[in-house]
Short mmCIF file of C-alpha atoms in Angstrom, two decimals:
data_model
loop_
_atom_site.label_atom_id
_atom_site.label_comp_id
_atom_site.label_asym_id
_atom_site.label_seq_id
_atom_site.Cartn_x
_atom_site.Cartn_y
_atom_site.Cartn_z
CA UNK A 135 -33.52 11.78 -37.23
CA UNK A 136 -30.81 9.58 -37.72
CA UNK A 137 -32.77 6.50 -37.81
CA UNK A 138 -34.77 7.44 -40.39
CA UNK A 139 -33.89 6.41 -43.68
CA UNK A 140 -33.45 9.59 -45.73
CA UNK A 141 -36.68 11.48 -47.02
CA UNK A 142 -35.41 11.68 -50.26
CA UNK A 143 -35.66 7.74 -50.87
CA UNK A 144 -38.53 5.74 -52.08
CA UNK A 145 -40.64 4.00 -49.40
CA UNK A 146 -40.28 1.01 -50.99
CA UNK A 147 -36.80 0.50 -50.60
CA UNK A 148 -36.79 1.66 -46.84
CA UNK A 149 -34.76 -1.86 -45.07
CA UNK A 150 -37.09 -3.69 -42.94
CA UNK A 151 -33.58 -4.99 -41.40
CA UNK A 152 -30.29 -3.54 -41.46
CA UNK A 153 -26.94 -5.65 -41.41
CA UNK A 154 -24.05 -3.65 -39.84
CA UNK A 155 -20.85 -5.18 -41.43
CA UNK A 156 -18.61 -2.60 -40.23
CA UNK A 157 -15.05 -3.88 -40.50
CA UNK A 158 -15.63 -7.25 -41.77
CA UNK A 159 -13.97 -8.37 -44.36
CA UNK A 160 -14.64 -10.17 -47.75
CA UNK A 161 -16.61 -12.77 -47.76
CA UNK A 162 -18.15 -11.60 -44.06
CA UNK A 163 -20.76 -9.31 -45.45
CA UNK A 164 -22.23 -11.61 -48.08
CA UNK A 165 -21.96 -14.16 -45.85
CA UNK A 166 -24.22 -12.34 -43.55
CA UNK A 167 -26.29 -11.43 -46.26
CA UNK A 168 -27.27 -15.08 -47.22
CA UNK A 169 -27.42 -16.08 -43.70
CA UNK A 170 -30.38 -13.15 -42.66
CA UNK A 171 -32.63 -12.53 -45.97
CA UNK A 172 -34.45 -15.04 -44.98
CA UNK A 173 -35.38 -12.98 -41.55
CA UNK A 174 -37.16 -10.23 -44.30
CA UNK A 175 -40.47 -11.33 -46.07
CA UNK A 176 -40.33 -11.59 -49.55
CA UNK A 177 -40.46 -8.05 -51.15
CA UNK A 178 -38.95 -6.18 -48.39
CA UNK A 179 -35.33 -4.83 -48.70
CA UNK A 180 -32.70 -6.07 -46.26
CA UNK A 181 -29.58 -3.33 -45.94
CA UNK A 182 -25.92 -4.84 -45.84
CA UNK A 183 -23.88 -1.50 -44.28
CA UNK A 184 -20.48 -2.79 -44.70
CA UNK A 185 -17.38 -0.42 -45.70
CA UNK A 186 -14.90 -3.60 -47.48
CA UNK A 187 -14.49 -2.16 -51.03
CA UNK A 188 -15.21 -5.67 -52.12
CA UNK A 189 -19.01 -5.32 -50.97
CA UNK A 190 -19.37 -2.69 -53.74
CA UNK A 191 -18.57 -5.79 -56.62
CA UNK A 192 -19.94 -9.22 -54.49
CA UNK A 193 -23.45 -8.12 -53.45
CA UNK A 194 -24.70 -6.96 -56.42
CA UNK A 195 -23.20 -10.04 -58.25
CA UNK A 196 -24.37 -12.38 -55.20
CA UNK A 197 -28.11 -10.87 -56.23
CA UNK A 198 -27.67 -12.30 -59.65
CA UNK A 199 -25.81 -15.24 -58.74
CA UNK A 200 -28.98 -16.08 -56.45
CA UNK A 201 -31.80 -14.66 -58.75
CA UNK A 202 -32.69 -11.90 -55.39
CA UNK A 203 -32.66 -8.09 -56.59
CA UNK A 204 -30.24 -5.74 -56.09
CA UNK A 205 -31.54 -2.23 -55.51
CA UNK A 206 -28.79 -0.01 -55.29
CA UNK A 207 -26.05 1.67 -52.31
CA UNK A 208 -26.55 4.80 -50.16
CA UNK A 209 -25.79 6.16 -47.25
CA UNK A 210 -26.38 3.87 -43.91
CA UNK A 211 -29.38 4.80 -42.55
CA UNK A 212 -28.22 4.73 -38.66
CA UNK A 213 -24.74 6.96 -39.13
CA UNK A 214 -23.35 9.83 -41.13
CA UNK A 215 -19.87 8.00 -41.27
CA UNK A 216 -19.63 8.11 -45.28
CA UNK A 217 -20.72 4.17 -45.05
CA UNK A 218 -22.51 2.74 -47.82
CA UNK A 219 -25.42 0.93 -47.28
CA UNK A 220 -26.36 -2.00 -50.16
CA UNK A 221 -29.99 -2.57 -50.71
CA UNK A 222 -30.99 -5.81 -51.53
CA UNK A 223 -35.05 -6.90 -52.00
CA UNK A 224 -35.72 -10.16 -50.75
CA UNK A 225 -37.44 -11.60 -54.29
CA UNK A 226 -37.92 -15.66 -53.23
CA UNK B 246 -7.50 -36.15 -38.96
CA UNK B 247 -5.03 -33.02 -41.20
CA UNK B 248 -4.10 -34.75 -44.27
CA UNK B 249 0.11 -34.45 -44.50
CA UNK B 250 0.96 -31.48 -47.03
CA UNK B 251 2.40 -33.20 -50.83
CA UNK B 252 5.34 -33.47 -50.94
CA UNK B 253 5.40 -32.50 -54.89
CA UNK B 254 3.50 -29.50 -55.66
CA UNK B 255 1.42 -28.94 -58.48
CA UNK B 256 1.94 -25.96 -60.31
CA UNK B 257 -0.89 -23.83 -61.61
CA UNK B 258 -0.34 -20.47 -61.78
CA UNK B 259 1.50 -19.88 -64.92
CA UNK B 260 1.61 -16.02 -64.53
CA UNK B 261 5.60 -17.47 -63.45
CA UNK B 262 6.27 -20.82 -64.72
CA UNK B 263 10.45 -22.25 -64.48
CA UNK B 264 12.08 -21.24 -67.94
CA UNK B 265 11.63 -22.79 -70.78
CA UNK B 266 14.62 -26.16 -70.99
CA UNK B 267 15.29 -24.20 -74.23
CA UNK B 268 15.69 -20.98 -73.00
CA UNK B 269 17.58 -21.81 -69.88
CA UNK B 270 20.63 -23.78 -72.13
CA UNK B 271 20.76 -21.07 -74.39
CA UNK B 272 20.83 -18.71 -71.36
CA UNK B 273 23.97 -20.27 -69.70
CA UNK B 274 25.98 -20.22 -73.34
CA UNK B 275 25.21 -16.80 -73.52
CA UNK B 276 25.99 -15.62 -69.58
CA UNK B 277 29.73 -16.88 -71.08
CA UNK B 278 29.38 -15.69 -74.62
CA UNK B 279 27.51 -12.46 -74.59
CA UNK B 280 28.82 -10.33 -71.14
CA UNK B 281 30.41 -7.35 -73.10
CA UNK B 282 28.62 -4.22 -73.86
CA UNK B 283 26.96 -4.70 -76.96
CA UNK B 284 28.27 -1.15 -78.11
CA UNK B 285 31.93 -1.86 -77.97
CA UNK B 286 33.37 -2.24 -80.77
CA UNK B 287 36.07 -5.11 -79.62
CA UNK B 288 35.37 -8.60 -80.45
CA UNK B 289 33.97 -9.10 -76.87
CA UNK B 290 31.30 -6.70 -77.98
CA UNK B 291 30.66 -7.80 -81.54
CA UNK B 292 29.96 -11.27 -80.06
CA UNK B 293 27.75 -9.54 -77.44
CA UNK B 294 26.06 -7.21 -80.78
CA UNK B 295 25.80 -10.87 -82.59
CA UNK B 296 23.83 -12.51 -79.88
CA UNK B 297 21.54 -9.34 -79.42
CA UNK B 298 21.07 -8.77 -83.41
CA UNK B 299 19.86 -12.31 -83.45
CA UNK B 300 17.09 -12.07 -80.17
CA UNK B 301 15.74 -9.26 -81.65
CA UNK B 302 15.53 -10.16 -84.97
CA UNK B 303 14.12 -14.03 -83.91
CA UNK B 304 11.52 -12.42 -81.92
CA UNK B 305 10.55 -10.17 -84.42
CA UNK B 306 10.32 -12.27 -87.18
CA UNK B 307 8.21 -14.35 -84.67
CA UNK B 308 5.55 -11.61 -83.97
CA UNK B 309 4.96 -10.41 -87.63
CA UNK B 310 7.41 -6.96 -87.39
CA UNK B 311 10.94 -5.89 -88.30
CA UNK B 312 13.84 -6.06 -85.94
CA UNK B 313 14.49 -2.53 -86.72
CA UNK B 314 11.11 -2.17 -84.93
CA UNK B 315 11.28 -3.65 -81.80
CA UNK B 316 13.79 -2.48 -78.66
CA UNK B 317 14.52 -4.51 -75.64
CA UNK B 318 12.95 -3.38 -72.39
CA UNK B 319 13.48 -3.52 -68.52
CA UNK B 320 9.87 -5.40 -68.25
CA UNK B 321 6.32 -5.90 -69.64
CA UNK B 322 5.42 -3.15 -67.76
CA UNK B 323 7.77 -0.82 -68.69
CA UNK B 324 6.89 -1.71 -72.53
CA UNK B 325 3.96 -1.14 -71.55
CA UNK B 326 4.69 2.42 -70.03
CA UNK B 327 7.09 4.17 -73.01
CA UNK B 328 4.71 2.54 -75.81
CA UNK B 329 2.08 4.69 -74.04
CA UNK B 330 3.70 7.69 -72.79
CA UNK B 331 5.90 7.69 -75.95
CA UNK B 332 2.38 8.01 -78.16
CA UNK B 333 1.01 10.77 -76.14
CA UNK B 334 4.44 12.34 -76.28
CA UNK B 335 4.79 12.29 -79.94
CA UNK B 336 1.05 13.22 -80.52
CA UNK B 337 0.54 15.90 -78.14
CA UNK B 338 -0.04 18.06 -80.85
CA UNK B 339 -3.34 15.40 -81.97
CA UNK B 340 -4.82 15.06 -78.65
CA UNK B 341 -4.31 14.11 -75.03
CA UNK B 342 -6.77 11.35 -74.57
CA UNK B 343 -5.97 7.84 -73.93
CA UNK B 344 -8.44 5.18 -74.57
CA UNK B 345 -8.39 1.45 -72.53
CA UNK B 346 -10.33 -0.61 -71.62
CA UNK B 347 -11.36 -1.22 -68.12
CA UNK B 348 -9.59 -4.36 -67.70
CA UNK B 349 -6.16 -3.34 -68.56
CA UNK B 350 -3.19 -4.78 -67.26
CA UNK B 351 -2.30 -2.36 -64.51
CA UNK B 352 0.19 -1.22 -66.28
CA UNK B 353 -1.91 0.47 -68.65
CA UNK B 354 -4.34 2.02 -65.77
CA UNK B 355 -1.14 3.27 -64.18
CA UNK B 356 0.62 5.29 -67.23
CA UNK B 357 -3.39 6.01 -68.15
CA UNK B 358 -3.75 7.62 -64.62
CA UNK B 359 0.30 8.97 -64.52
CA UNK B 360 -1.11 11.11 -67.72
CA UNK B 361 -4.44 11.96 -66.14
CA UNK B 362 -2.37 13.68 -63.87
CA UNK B 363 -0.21 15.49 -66.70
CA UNK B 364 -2.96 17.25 -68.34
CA UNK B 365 -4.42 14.55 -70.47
CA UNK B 366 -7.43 12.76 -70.40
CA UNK B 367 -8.30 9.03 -69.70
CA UNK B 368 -11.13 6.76 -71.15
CA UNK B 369 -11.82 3.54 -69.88
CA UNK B 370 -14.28 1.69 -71.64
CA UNK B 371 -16.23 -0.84 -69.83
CA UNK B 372 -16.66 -4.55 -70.34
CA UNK B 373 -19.76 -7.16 -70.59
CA UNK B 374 -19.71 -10.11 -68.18
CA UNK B 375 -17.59 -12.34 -69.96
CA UNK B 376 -14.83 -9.27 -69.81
CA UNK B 377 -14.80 -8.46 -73.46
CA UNK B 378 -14.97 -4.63 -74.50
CA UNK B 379 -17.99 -3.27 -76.78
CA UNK B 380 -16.12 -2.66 -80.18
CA UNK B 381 -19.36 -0.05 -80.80
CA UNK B 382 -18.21 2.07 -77.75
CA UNK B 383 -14.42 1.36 -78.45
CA UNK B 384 -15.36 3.19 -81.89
CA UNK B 385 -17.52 5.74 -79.93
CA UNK B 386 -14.52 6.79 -77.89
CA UNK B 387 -11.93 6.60 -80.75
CA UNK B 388 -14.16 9.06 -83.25
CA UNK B 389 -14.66 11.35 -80.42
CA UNK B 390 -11.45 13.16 -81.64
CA UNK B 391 -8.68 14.26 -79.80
CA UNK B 392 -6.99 10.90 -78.78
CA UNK B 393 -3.54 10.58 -78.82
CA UNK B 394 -3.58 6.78 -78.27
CA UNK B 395 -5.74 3.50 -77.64
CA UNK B 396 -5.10 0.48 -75.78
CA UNK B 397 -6.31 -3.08 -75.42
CA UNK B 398 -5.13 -6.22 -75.08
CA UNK B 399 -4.93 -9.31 -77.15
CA UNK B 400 -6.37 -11.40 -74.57
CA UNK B 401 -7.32 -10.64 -70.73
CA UNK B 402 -4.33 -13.03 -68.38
CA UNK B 403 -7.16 -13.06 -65.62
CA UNK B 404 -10.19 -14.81 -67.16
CA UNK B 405 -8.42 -15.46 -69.94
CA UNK B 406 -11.11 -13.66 -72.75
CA UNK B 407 -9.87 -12.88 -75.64
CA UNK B 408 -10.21 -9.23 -76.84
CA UNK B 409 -11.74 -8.33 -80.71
CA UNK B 410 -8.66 -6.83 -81.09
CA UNK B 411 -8.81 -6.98 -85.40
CA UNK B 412 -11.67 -4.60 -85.19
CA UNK B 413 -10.80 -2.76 -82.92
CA UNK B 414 -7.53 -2.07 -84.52
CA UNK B 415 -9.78 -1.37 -87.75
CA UNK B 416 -11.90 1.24 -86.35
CA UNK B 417 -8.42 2.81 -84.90
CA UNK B 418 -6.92 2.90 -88.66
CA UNK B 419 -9.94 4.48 -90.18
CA UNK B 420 -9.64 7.20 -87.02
CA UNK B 421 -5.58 7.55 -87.15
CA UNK B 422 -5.55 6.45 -84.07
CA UNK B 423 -2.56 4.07 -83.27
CA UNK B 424 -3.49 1.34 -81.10
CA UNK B 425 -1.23 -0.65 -78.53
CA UNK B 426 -1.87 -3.95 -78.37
CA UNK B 427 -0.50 -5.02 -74.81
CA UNK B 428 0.00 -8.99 -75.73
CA UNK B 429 1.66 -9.94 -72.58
CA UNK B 430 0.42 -13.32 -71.33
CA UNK B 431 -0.98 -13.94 -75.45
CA UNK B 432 2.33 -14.29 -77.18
CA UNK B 433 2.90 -17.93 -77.98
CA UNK B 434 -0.58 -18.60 -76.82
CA UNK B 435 -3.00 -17.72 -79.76
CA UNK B 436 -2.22 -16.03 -82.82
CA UNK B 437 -0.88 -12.21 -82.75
CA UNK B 438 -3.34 -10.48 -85.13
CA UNK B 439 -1.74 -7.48 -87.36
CA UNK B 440 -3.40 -4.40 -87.24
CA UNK B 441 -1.33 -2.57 -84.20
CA UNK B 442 0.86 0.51 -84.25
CA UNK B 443 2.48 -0.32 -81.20
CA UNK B 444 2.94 -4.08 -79.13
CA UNK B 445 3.81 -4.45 -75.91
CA UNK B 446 5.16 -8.69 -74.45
CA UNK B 447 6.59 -9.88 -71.76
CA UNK B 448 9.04 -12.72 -71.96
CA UNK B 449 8.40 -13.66 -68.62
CA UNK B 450 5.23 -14.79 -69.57
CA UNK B 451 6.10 -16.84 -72.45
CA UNK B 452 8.48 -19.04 -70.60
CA UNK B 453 11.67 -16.52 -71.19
CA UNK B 454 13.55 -15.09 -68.49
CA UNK B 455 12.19 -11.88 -65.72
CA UNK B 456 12.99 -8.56 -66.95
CA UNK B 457 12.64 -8.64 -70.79
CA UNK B 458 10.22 -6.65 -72.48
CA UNK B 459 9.04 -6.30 -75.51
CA UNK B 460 8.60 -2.86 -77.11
CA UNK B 461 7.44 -2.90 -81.31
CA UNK B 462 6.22 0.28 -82.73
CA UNK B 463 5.30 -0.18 -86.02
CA UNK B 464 7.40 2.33 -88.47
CA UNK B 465 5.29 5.57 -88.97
CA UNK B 466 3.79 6.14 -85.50
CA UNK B 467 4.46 9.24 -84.21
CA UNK B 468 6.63 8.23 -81.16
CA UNK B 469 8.85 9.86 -78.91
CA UNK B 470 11.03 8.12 -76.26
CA UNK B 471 9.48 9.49 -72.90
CA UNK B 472 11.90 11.13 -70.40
CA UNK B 473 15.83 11.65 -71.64
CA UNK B 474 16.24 10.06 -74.85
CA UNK B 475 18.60 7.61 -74.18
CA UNK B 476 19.94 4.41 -76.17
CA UNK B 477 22.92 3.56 -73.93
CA UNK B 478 20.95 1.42 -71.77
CA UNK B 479 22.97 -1.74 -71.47
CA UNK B 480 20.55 -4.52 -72.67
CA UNK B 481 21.06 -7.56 -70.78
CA UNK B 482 22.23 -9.76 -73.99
CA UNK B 483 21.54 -13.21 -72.11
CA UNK B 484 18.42 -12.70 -70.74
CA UNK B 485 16.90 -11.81 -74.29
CA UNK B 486 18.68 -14.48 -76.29
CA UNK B 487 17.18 -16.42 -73.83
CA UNK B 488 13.92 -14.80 -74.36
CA UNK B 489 14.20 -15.71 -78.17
CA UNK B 490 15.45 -18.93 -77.70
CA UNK B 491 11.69 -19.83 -75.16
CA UNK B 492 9.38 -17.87 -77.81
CA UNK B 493 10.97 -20.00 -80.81
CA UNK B 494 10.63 -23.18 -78.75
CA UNK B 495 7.35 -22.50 -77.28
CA UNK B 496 5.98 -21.25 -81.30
CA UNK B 497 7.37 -24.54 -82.03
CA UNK B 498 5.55 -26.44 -79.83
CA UNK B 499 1.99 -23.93 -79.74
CA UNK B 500 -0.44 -26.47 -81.43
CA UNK B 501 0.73 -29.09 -79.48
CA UNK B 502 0.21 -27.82 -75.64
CA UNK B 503 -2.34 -25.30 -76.46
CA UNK B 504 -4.54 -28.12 -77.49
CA UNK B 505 -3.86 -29.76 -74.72
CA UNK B 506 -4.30 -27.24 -72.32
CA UNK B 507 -7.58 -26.00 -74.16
CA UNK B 508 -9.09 -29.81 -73.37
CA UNK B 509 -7.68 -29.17 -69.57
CA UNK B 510 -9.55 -25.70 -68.60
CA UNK B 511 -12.69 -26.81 -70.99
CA UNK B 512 -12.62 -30.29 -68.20
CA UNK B 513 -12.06 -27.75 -65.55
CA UNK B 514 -14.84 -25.47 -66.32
CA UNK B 515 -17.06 -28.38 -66.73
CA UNK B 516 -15.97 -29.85 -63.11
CA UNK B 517 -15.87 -27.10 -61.05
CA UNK B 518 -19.32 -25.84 -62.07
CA UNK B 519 -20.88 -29.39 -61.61
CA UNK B 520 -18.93 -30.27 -58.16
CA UNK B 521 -18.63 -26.63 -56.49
CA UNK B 522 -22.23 -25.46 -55.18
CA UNK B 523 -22.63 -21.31 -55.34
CA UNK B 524 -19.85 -21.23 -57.71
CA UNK B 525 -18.90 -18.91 -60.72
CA UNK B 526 -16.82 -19.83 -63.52
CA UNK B 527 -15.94 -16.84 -65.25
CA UNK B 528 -14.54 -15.58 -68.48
CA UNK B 529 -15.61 -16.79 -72.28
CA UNK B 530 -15.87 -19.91 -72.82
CA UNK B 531 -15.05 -20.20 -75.90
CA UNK B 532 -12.86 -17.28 -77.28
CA UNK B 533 -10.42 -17.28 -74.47
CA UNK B 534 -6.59 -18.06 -73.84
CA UNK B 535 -5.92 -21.81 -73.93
CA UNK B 536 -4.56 -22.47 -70.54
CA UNK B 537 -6.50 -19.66 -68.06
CA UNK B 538 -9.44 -20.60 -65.82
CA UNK B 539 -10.93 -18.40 -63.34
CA UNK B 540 -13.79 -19.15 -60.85
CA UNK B 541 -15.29 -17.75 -57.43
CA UNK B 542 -16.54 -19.39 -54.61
CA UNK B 543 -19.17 -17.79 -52.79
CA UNK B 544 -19.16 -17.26 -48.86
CA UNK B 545 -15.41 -18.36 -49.38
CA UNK B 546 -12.19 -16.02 -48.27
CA UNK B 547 -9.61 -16.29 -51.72
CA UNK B 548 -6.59 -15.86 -49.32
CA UNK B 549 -7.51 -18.93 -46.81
CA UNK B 550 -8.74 -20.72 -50.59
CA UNK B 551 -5.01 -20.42 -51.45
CA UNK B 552 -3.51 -21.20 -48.41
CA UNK B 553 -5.42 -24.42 -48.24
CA UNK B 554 -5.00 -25.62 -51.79
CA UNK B 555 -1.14 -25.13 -51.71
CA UNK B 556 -1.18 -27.05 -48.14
CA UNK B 557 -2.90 -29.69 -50.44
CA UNK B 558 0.40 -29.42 -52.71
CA UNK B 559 -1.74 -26.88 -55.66
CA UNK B 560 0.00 -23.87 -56.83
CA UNK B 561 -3.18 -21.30 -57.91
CA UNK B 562 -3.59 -17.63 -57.76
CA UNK B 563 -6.54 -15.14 -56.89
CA UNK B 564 -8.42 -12.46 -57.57
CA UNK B 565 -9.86 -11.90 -54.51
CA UNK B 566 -8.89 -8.70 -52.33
CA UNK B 567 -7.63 -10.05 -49.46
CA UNK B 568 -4.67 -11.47 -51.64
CA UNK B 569 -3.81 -8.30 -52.48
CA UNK B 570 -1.70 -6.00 -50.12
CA UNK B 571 -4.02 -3.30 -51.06
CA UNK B 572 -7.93 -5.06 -49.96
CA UNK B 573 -9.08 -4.12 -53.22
CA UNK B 574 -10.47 -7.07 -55.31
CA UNK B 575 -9.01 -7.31 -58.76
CA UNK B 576 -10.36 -4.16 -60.66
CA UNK B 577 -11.19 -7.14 -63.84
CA UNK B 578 -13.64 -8.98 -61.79
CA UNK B 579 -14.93 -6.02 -60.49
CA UNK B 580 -15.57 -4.59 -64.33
CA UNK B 581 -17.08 -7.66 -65.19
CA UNK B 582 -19.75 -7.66 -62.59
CA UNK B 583 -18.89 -11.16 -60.87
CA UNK B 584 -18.05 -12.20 -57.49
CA UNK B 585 -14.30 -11.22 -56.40
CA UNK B 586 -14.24 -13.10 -52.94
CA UNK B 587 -13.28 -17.00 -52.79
CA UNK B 588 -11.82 -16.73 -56.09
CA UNK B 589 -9.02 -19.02 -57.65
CA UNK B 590 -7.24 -18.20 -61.08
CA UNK B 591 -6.12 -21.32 -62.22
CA UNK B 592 -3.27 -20.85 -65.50
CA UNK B 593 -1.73 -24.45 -66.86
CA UNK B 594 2.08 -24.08 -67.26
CA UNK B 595 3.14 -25.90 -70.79
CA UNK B 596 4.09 -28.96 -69.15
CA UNK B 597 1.21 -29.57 -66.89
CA UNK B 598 -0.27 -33.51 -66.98
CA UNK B 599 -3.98 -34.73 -67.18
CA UNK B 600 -3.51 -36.55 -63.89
CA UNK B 601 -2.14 -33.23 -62.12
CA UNK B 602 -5.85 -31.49 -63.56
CA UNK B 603 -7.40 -34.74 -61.98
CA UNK B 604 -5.85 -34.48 -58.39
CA UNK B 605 -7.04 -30.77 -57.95
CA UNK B 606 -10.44 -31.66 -59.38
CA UNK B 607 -10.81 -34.07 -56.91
CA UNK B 608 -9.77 -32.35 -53.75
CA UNK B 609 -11.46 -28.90 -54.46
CA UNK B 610 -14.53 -29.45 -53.41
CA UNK B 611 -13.80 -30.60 -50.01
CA UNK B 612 -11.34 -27.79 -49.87
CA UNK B 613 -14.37 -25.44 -50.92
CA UNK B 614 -17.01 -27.21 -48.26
CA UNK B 615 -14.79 -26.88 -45.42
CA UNK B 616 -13.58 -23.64 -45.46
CA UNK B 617 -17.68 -22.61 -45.93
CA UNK B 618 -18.64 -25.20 -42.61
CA UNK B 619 -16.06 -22.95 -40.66
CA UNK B 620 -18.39 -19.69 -41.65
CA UNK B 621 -21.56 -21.90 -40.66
CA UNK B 622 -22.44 -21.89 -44.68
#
């Protein structure tokens, strides 16, 4: 099912909330990202789907910037358009 | 209420900075003096042959080589481009492997990638977070065998780190390997260590005129001019006389406005971190370029960052992706793991004040705040 995150990945890291950035641009995504962690409890993992190359670089770095952990891209969970998903774990 | 634009702009962004008062006088004598082709062999041409003999031996004298070492080219980055091809030309036979590191100018990336495409192979060696390469993995890549030529540069013109270019050039003798040392946006900055089988400038970036390049490969290196041989070319006389004329004036002056400007970015640095909230200031600290400073603002767009400083009357560039026609954020930032959006690359031209440093220390964080109230930040 296409709502599903994928079998393959660790329950741990399923989102709790996904963030569809589609089409917004740099700094849009992060933006949203600092604007909804808070809407996760700490220890969940909040998804940022956004396709702006410069996601890739600024939420990973954002994570260290603001001592939250980064836990990798993969696919969105809610389309098979080739859009990555960034996984970030809400740590304070 | 809009605060009225300035009427006099302050200029920080260095990458092009007006030509150096010594270079520009010597540029108009020699528009008059030195129009013939250099090749003739009339006394319109001898003068032109005169005024050339002289740029290139004053430049090379200047960066540690011989004239008969160094040729005049179109641009930095086509020094850039026939120092590398022309390696992995004349050491086909070696290897086909080009080494760089991942925060090349991308001029490098692009002849890297043009031989990629050719049948040869291209390493790119990552960086740490303050940008500088790991000299262990440079060696790594350079004993693997089979690499026609290596690359790095003196000192990064982004965030300004300076590159361990000494060992690396060891490690590359020990190997065979001839190393290119791009120095573009280093010469007449910091010292030019030895070391290098091939150097690549810009004289644009030293305060000399657009379009002269620097080529010096060092005698011994196997190196073969890319494409049709060719030494016709027509060199434009004026622009590198004038090119000789701003690297012996700005050599002249180095201690003087690199101390200065090293006082200026270490203030800067300082400032920005204490007075911008969410900020980065990246790039060494300490072994870096005297006059670059590069920070990013979080939850802050470079391009409207830019447009809104130079309303304010400051020149600065960016990093950030949607400066660039392309959307992709510059591939350095990206290397070094650090924020590419809201950033502003800040690079003191030689003539640059205390009191100009002052004015955009004082207006950037209000600059910063209300371009982040307009995203609700």
């Amino acid at each position: 099912m296409s709502d599903q995150p994928s079998p393959d990945q660790p329950s741990p890291d399923r989102p709790s909330l996904v963030l569809d950035c589609r089409g917004k641009r740099c700094p849009l995504p992060v933006v949203e990202l600092a604007r909804r962690l808070d809407d996760v409890a700490v220890g969940q993992v909040l998804a940022v789907v956004a396709d702006d190359p410069a996601a890739r670089v600024d939420i990973p770095a954002w994570c260290r910037m603001r001592g939250q952990e980064y836990v990798g891209a993969g696919a969105a969970p809610d389309h098979d358009d080739g859009v990555p998903a960034y996984l970030v774990r809400r740590v304070s | 209420m809009v605060s009225p634009p300035r009427t006099t702009a302050v200029h920080l962004d260095a990458a092009a900075e007006p030509l150096h008062p010594a270079a520009r006088d010597v540029l108009l004598a020699a528009l008059d003096e030195g129009w013939a082709d250099p090749l003739a062999l009339h006394t319109a041409g001898r003068r032109a042959r005169l005024l050339l003999d002289n740029a290139r031996e004053v430049i090379a004298v200047l960066l540690d080589s011989r004239p008969d070492e160094l040729s005049f080219t179109a641009s930095g980055t086509a020094a850039v481009h026939s120092a590398l091809l022309g390696t992995a030309e004349g050491r086909r036979r070696v290897g086909t492997t080009v080494v760089h590191s991942a925060v090349e100018h991308s001029s490098v990336l692009h002849a890297a990638g043009w031989l990629s495409r050719h049948g040869g192979t291209a390493v790119s060696l990552p960086v740490d977070r303050l940008g500088r390469v790991d000299t262990e993995l440079y060696a790594a890549a350079v004993r693997a065998g089979g690499v026609a030529v290596a690359c790095l540069q003196l000192a990064n013109s982004e965030v300004g780190t300076v590159q361990p270019v000494e060992s690396v050039a060891q490690l590359c003798a020990e190997h065979g390997v001839p190393l290119l040392v791009d120095a573009a946006g280093a010469v007449g900055r910091v010292d030019v260590p030895g070391g290098w089988s091939l150097l690549s400038a810009s004289a644009r970036r030293w305060g000399g005129p657009a379009g002269v390049g620097v080529r010096l490969v060092r005698k011994g290196v196997r190196w073969r001019e890319p494409g049709p041989a060719d030494d016709r070319g027509f060199v434009n006389v004026a622009a590198a006389a004038a090119a000789a004329a701003a690297l012996q004036a700005v050599s002249a002056e180095r201690a003087e406005v690199a101390a200065r400007q090293w006082q200026l970015v270490t203030r800067i640095r300082e400032q920005v971190a204490a007075t911008v909230p969410d900020v980065e200031v990246v790039g060494d600290p300490e072994l870096r370029l005297p006059h670059v400073v590069t920070f990013s603002c979080l939850y802050v767009e470079g391009e409207a960052l830019v447009g809104e400083l130079d309303r304010r009357g400051f020149a600065v560039a960016s990093g950030s992706a949607c400066t660039a026609s392309t959307l992709e954020p510059s591939h350095v930032l990206a290397a070094m793991g650090v924020t590419t959006h809201g950033n502003v690359r800040v690079s003191l031209p030689r003539d640059v004040t205390e009191a100009d440093v002052e004015a955009f220390l004082a207006v950037l964080p209000g600059v910063v705040a209300g371009l982040r109230d307009r995203v609700g930040m």
